Short mmCIF file of C-alpha atoms and ligand atoms in Angstrom, two decimals:
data_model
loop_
_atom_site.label_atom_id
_atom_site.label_comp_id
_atom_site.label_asym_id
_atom_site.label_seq_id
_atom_site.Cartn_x
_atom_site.Cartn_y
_atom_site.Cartn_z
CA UNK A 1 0.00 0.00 0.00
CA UNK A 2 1.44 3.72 -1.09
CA UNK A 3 1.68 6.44 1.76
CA UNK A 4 -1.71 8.10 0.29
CA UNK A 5 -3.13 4.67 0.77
CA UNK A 6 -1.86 4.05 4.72
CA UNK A 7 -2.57 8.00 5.83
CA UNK A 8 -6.16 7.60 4.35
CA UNK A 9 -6.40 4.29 6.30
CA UNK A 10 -5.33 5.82 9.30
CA UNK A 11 -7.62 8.90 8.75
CA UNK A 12 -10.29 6.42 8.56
CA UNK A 13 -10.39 5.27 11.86
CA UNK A 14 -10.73 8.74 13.04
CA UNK A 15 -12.35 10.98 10.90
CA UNK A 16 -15.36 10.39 8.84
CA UNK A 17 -14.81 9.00 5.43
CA UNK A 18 -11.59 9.87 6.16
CA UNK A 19 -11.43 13.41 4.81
CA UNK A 20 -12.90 16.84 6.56
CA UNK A 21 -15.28 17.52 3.43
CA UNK A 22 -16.73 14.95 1.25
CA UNK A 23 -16.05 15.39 -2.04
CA UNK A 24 -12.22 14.45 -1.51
CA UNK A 25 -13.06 11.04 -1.04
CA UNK A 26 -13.01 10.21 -4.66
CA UNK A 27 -16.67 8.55 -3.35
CA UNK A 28 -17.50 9.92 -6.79
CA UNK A 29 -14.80 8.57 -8.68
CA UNK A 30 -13.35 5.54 -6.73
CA UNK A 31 -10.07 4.63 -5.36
CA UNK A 32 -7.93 6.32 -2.40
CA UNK A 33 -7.76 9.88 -2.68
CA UNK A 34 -4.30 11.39 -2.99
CA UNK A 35 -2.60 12.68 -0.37
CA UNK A 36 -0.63 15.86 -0.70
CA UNK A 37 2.30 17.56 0.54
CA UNK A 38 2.93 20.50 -0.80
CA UNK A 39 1.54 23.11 -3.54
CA UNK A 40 3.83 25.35 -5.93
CA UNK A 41 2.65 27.44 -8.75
CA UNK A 42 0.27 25.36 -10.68
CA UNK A 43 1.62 22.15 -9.17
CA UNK A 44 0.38 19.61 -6.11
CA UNK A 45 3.27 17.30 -4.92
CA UNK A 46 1.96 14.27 -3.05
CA UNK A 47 3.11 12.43 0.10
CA UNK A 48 5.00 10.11 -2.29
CA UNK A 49 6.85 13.10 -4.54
CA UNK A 50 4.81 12.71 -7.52
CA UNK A 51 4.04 15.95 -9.06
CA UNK A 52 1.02 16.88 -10.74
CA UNK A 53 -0.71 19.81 -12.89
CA UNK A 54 -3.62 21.05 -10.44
CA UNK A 55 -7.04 22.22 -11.77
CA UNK A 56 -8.75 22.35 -9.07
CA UNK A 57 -6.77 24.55 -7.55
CA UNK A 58 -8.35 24.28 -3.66
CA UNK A 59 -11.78 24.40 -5.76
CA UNK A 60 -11.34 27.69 -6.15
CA UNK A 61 -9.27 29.83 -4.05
CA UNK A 62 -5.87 29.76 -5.25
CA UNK A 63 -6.45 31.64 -8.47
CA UNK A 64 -2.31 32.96 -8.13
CA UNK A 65 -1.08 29.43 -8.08
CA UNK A 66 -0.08 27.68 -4.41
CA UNK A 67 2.42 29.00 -2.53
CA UNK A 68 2.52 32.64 -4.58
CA UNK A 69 5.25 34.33 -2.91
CA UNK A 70 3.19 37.34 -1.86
CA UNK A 71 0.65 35.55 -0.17
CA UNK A 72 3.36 33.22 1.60
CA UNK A 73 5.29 36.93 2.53
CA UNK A 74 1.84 38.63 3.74
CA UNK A 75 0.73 35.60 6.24
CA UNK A 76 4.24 34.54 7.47
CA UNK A 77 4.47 38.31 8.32
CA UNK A 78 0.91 38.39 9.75
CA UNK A 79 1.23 35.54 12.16
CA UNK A 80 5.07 37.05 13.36
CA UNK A 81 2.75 39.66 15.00
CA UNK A 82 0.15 36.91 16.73
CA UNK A 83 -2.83 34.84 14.86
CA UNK A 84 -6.11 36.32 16.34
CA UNK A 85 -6.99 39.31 18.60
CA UNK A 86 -10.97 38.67 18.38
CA UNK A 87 -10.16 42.73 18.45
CA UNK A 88 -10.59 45.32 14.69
CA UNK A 89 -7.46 45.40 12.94
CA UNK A 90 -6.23 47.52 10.10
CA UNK A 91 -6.42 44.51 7.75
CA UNK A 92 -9.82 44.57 8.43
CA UNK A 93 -10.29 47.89 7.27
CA UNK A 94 -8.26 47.54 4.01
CA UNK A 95 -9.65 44.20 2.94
CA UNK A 96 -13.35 45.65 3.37
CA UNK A 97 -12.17 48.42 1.00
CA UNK A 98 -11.08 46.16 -1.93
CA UNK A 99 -13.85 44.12 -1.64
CA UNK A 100 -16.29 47.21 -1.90
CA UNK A 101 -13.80 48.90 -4.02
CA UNK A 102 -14.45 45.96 -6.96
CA UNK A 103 -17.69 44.41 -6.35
CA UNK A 104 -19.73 47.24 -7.79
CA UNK A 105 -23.26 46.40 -5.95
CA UNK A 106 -21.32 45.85 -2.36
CA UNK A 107 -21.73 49.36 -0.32
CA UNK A 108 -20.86 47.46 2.90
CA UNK A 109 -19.13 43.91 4.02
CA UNK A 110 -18.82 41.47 6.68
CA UNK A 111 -16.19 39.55 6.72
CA UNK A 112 -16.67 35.91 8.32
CA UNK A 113 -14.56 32.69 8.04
CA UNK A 114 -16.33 30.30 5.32
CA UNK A 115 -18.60 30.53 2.05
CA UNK A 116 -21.08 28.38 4.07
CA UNK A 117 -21.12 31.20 7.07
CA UNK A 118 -21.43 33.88 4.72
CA UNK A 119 -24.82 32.34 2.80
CA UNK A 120 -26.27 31.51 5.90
CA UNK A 121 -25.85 35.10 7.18
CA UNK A 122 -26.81 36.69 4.44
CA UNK A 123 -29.80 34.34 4.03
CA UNK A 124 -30.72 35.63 7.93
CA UNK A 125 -30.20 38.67 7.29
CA UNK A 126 -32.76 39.04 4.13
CA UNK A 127 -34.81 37.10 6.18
CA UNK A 128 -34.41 40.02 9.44
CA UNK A 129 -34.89 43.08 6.63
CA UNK A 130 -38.09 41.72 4.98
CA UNK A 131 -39.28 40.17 8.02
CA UNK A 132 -40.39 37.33 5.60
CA UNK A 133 -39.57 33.37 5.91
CA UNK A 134 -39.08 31.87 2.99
CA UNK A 135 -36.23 31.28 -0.03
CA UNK A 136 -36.36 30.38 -3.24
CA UNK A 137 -32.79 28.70 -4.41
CA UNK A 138 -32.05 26.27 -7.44
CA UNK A 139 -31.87 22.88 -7.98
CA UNK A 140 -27.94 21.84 -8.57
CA UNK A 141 -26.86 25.19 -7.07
CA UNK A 142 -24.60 24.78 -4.06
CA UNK A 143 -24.66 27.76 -1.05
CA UNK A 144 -22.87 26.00 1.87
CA UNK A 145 -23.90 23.01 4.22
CA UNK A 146 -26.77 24.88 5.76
CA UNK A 147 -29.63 23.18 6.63
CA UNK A 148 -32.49 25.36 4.67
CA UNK A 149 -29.75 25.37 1.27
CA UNK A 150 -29.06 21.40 1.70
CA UNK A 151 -32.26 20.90 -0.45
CA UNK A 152 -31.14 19.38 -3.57
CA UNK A 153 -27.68 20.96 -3.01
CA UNK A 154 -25.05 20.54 -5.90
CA UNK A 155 -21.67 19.36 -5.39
CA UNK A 156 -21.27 16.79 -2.89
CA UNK A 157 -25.34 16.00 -2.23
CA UNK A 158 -25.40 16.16 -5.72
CA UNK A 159 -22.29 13.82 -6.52
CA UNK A 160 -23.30 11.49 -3.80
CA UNK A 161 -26.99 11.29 -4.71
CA UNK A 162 -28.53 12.96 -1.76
CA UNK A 163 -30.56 16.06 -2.95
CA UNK A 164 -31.69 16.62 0.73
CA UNK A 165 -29.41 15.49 3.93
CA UNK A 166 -30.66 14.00 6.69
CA UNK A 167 -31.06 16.19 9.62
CA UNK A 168 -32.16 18.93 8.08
CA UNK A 169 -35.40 19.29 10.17
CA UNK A 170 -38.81 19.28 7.88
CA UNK A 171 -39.51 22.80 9.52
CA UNK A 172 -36.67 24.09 8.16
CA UNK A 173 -37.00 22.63 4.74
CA UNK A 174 -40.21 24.13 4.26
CA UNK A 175 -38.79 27.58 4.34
CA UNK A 176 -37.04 27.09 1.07
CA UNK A 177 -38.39 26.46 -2.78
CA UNK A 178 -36.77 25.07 -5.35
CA UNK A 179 -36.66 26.20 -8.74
CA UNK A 180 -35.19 24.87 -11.96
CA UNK A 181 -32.01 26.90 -13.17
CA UNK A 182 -32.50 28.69 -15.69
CA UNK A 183 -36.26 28.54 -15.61
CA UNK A 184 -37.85 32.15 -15.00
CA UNK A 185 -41.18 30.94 -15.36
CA UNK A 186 -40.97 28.83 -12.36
CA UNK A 187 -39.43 31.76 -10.55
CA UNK A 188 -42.40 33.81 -12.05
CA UNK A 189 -44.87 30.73 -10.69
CA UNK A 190 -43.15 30.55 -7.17
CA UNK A 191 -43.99 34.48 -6.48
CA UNK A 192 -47.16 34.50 -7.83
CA UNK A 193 -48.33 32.18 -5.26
CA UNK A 194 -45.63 33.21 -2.42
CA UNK A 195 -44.22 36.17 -3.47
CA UNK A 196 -45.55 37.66 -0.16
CA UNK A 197 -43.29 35.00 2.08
CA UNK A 198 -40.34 34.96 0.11
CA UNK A 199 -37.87 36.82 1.92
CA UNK A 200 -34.96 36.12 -0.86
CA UNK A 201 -33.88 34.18 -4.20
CA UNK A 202 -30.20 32.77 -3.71
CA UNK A 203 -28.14 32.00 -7.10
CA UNK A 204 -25.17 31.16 -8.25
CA UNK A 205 -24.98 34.33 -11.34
CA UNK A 206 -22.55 31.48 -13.27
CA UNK A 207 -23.45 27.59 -11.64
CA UNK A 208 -20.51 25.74 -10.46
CA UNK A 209 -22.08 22.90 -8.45
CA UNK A 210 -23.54 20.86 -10.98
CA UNK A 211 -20.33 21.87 -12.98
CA UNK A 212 -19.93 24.84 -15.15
CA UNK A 213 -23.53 26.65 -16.34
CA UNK A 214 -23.95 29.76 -17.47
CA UNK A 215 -26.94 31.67 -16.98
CA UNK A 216 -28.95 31.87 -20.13
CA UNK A 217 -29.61 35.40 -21.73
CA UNK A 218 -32.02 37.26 -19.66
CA UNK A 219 -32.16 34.75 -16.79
CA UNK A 220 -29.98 37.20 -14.29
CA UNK A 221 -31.99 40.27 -15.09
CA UNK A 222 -35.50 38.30 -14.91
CA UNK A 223 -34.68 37.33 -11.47
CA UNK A 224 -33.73 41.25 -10.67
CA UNK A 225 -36.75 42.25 -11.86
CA UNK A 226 -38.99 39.83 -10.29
CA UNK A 227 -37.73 40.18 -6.71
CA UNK A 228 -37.74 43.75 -6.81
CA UNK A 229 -41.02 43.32 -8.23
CA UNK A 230 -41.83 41.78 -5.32
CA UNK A 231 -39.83 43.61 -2.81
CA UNK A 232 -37.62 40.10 -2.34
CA UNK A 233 -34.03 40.54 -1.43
CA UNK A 234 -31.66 38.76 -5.18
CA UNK A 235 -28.77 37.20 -3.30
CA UNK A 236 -25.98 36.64 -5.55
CA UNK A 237 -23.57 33.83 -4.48
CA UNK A 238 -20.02 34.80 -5.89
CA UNK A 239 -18.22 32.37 -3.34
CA UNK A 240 -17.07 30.43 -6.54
CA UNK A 241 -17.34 33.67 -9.40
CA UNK A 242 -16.63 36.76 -7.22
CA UNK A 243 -12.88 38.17 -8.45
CA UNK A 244 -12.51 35.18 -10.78
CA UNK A 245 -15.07 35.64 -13.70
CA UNK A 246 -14.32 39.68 -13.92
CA UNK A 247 -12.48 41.75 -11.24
CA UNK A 248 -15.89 42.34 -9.83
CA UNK A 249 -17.43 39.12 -10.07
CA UNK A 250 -20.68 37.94 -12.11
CA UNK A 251 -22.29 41.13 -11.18
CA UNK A 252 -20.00 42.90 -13.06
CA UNK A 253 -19.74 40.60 -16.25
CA UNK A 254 -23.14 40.48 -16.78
CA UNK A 255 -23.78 43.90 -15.77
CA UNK A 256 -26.71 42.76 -12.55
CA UNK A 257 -26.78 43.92 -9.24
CA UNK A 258 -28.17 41.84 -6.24
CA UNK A 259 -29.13 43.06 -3.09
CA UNK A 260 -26.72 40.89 -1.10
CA UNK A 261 -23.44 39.22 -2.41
CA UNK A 262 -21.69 36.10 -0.58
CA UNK A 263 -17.94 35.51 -1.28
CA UNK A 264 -15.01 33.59 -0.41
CA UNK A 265 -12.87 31.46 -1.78
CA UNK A 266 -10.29 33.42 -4.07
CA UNK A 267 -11.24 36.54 -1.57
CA UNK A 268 -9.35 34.29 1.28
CA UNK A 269 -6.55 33.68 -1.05
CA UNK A 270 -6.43 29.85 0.47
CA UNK A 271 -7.22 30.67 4.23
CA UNK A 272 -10.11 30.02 5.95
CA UNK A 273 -12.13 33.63 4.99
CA UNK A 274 -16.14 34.51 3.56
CA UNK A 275 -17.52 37.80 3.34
CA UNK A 276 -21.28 38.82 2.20
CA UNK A 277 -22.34 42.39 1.47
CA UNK A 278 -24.39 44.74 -0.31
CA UNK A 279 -26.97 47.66 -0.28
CA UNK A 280 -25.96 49.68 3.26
CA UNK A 281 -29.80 49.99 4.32
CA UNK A 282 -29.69 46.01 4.39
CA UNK A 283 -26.68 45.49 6.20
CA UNK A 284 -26.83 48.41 8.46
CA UNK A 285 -29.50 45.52 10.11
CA UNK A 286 -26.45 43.79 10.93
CA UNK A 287 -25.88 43.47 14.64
CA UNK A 288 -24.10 45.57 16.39
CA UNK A 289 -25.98 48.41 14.35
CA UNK A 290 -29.25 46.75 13.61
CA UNK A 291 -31.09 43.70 15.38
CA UNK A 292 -30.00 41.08 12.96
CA UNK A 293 -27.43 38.64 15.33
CA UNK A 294 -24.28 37.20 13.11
CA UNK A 295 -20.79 36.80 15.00
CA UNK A 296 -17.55 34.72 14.92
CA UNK A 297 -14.75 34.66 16.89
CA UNK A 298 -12.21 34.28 13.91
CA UNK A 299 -14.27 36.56 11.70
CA UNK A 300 -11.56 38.72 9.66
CA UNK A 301 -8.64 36.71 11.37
CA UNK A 302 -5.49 38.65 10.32
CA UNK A 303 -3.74 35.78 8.90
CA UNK A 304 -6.96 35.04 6.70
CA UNK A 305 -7.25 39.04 5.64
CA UNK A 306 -3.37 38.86 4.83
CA UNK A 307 -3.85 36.44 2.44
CA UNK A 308 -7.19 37.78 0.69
CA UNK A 309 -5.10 41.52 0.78
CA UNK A 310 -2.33 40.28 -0.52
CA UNK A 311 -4.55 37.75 -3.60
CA UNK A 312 -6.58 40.93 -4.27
CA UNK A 313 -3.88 43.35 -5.14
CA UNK A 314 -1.70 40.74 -6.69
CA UNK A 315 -5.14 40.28 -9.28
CA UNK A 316 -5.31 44.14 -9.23
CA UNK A 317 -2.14 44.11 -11.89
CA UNK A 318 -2.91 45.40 -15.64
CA UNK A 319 -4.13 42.80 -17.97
CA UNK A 320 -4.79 39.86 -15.64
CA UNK A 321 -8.20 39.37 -15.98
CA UNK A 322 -7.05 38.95 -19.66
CA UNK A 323 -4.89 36.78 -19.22
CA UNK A 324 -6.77 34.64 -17.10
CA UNK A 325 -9.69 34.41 -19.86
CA UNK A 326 -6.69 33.66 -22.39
CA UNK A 327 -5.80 30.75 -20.69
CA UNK A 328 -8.85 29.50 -19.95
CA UNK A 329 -9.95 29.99 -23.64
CA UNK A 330 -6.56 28.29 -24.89
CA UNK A 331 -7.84 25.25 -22.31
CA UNK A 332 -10.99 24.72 -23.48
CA UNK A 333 -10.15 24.78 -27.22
CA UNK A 334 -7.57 22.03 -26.42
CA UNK A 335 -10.53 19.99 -24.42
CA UNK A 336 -12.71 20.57 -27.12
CA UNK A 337 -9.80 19.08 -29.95
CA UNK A 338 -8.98 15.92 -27.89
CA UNK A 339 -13.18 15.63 -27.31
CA UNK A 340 -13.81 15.60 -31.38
CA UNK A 341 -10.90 13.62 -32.29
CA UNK A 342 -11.89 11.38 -29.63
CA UNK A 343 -15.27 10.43 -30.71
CA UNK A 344 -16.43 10.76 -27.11
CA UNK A 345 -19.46 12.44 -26.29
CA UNK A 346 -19.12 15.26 -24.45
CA UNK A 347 -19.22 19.08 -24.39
CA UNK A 348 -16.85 21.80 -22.41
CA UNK A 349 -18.92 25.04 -20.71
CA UNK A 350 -16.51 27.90 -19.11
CA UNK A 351 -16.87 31.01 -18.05
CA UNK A 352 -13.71 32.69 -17.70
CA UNK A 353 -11.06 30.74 -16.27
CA UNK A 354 -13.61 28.17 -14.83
CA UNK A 355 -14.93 25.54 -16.65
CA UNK A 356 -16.09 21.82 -17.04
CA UNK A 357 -16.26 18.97 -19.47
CA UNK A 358 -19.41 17.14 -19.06
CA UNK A 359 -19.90 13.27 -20.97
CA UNK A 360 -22.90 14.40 -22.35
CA UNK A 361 -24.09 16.63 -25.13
CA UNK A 362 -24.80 20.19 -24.90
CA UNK A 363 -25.77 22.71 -23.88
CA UNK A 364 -26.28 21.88 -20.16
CA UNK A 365 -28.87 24.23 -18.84
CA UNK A 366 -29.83 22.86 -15.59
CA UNK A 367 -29.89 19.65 -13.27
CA UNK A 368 -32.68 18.43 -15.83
CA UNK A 369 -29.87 18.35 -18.37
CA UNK A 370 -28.16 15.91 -16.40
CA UNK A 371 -30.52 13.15 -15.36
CA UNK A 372 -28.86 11.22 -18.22
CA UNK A 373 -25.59 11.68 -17.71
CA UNK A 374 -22.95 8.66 -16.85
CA UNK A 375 -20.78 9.47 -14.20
CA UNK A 376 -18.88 6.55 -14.79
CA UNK A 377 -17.45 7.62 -17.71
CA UNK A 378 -16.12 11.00 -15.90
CA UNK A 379 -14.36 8.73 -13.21
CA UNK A 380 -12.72 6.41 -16.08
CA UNK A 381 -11.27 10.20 -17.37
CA UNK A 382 -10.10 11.17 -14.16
CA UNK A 383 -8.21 8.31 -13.33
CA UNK A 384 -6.99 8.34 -16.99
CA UNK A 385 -5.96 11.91 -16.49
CA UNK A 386 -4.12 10.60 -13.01
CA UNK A 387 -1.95 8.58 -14.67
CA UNK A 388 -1.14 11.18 -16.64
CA UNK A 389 -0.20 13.77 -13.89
CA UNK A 390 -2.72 15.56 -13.94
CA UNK A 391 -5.08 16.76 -10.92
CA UNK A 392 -8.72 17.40 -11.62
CA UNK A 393 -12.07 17.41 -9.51
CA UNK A 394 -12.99 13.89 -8.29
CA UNK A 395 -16.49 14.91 -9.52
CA UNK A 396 -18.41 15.37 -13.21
CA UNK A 397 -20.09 17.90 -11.12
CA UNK A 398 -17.82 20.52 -10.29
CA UNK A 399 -15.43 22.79 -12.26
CA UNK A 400 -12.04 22.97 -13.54
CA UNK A 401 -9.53 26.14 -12.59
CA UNK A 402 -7.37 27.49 -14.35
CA UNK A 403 -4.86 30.28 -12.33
CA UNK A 404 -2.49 32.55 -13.09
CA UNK A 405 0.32 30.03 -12.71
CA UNK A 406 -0.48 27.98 -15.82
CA UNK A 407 1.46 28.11 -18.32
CA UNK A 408 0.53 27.49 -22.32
CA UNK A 409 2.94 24.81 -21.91
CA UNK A 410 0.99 23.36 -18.52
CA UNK A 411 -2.01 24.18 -20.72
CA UNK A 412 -1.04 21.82 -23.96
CA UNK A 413 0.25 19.40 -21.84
CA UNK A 414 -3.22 19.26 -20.07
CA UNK A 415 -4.94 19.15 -23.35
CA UNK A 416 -2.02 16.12 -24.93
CA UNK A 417 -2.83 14.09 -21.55
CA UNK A 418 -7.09 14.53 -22.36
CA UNK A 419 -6.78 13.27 -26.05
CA UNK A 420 -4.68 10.53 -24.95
CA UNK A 421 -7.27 9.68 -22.19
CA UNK A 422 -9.66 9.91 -24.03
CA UNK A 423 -8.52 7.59 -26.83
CA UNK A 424 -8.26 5.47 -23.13
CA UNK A 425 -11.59 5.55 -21.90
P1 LIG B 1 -17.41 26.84 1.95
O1 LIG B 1 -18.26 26.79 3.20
O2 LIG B 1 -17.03 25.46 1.46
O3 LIG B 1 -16.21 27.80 2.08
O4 LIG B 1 -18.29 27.51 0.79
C1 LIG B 1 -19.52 26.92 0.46
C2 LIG B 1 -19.88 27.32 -0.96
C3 LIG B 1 -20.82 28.32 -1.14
N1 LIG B 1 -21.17 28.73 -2.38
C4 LIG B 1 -20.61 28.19 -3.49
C5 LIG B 1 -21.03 28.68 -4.83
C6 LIG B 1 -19.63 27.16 -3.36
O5 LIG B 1 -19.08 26.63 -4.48
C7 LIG B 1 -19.25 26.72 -2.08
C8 LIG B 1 -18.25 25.61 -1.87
N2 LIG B 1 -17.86 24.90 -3.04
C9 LIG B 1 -17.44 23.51 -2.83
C10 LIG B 1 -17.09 22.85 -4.16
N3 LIG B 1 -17.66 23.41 -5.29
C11 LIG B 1 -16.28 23.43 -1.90
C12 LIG B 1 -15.58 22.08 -1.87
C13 LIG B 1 -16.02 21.25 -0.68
O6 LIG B 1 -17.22 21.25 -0.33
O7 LIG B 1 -15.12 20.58 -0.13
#
């Protein structure tokens, strides 16, 4: 047995599943999930030395590349001055104004220490400024393991077949709706019979959790028009898009502004940081100003802000936004040439530098799109791809990332190793 194979053994016997978040079981594609080591530039070294091209890339957060020597810099200097004061810092401060300084709906921000605790919060707080119950989110979109979002959840419920955990109480569960993505119509339907409970519509503005999918034309700005129709608080979740699809997120690529915004992810550079902000009347609600309780004793830790400071300025440099869709563009057209020489049905969606080949054919526009998909044939792939040194999601259902540490050469060499799979599979 390799070292991946005795550590995940060992891990085992004391942690669930053996891993602290379920997707990284492989559960979706079989075998032992890798252990690693070490991260540099667009490269993962496991336990055993072998090197590999990363694409997922933390799923999400490491949009410089691991280890980028600014981020190492900022947090090594950080945590020479202590890790937590559970008191306001400078950082605080700064990283509240690049956040509002990009994200052009986001007057105000709280900063908190996962995506998960920023959806929640935000979902509270719509809740606390309408002073209605109920949420409307979509089928295959992902906000977070919180109980009224884990309804039909994407990535992991979705990869492991559960579209509603356990435990979620039935209470609870009532308080949300579930629409199709993509569908306005059954947004339309859902107000016209609740629109006088529904406190807030959550979204991903670009889906991630059922793997890449756009929004179609019109979708975004139908859902800003019916919830303001309807005096509902649009929630965008950027946790995944926000500072990777445009330096101000979704919102700013498609040109819609939501009430509330969640982020985290590339916005933590790595380290365990969420934020979620918005219009100041709604957030001004936010305890210690307004009634609405949130609170964490890590919330804007100074080693976590350090590393979101230092990410953000690093993307703040001319051009690297273009770059970023360059690469990603010069990825998918090498997916797409090893898919049609192949033979193999499938199609690539991307947004930007995220993206994700599904085994099925286009256009995926929502969960429905799915139903007949083979996930077997995207774990034969991955473990092709494995072989081949290269690192991407053990799930159909999530997305490839490309950072600003790939190189054209990493990028062929990516798209050399697919065809060659693929021929495999
Ligand atoms: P976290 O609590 O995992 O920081 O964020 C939850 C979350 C919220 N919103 C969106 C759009 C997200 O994508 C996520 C987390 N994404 C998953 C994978 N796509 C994280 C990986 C995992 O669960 O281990």
């Amino acid at each position: 047995m390799n070292e991946s194979g005795e550590l995940f053994q060992r891990a085992r016997a004391l942690i669930p599943g053996g891993v602290n978040s379920p997707v990284r079981a492989f559960g979706a594609v079989g075998g032992t999930p890798l252990f690693f080591r070490e991260g540099r530039g667009s490269r993962l070294i496991d336990v055993e030395g072998r090197e590999y091209i990363d694409l997922v890339g933390s799923w999400g957060p490491l949009i410089l590349g691991h280890a980028h020597p600014d981020v190492v810099e900022a947090v090594t200097a950080a945590a020479r001055c202590g890790t937590s004061f559970g008191a306001p810092t400078r950082a605080e401060v700064e990283l509240a104004e690049e956040i509002v300084g990009r994200m052009p709906s986001v007057e105000m921000v709280r900063l908190v220490s996962s995506g998960t605790e920023a959806a929640m919060s935000a979902a509270r707080l719509a809740r606390g400024f309408t002073g209605r119950d109920r949420t409307i989110k979509f089928a295959g979109c992902y906000h977070g393991h919180f109980d009224a979002f884990l309804i039909q959840a994407g990535s992991g419920a979705l990869t492991f077949g559960v579209p509603s955990s356990p435990g979620v109480p039935a209470a609870v569960a009532s308080t949300t709706f579930l629409a199709a993505y993509n569908d306005l119509g059954g947004v339309e339907e859902l107000f016209e019979r609740h629109g006088s409970e529904i406190a807030s519509v959550i979204v991903e503005p670009v889906a991630g959790n059922m793997g890449t999918v756009p929004p179609a034309a019109g979708f975004l700005e139908g859902l800003r028009e019916v919830t303001a129709r309807y005096g509902a608080i649009l929630i965008f979740d950027e946790v995944m898009t926000g500072f990777r699809v445009a330096r101000g997120g979704a919102q700013e690529r498609y040109g819609v502004m939501p009430d509330l915004t969640v982020m985290g992810k590339v916005v933590g550079g790595g380290l365990p940081l969420g934020a979620f902000g918005g219009r100041a009347e709604i957030l001004r609600q936010l305890a210690p100003e307004g009634p609405v309780y949130q609170a964490g004793t890590l919330s804007g830790n100074p080693l976590a802000t350090a590393a979101g400071l230092a990410t953000l300025r690093a993307l703040g440099g001319d051009g690297v936004y273009q770059d970023l869709e360059a690469k990603g563009e010069r990825l998918q057209a090498g997916l797409e040439r090893a898919v049609s020489s192949s033979g193999v049905t499938g199609v690539v969606q991307r947004v930007g530098s995220m993206m994700t080949l599904f085994f099925a054919e286009g256009p995926i526009r929502s969960m429905e799109s799915l139903r007949s998909l083979d996930p077997s044939v995207y774990a034969r792939f991955f473990h092709a791809m494995l072989r081949r040194g290269v690192y991407l999601p053990p799930s159909q259902y999530e997305a490839f990332f490309v950072s600003l540490a790939h190189s054209s050469g990493d990028i062929d060499r990516i798209a050399q190793a697919a065809a060659e799979a693929l021929a495999e599979i």
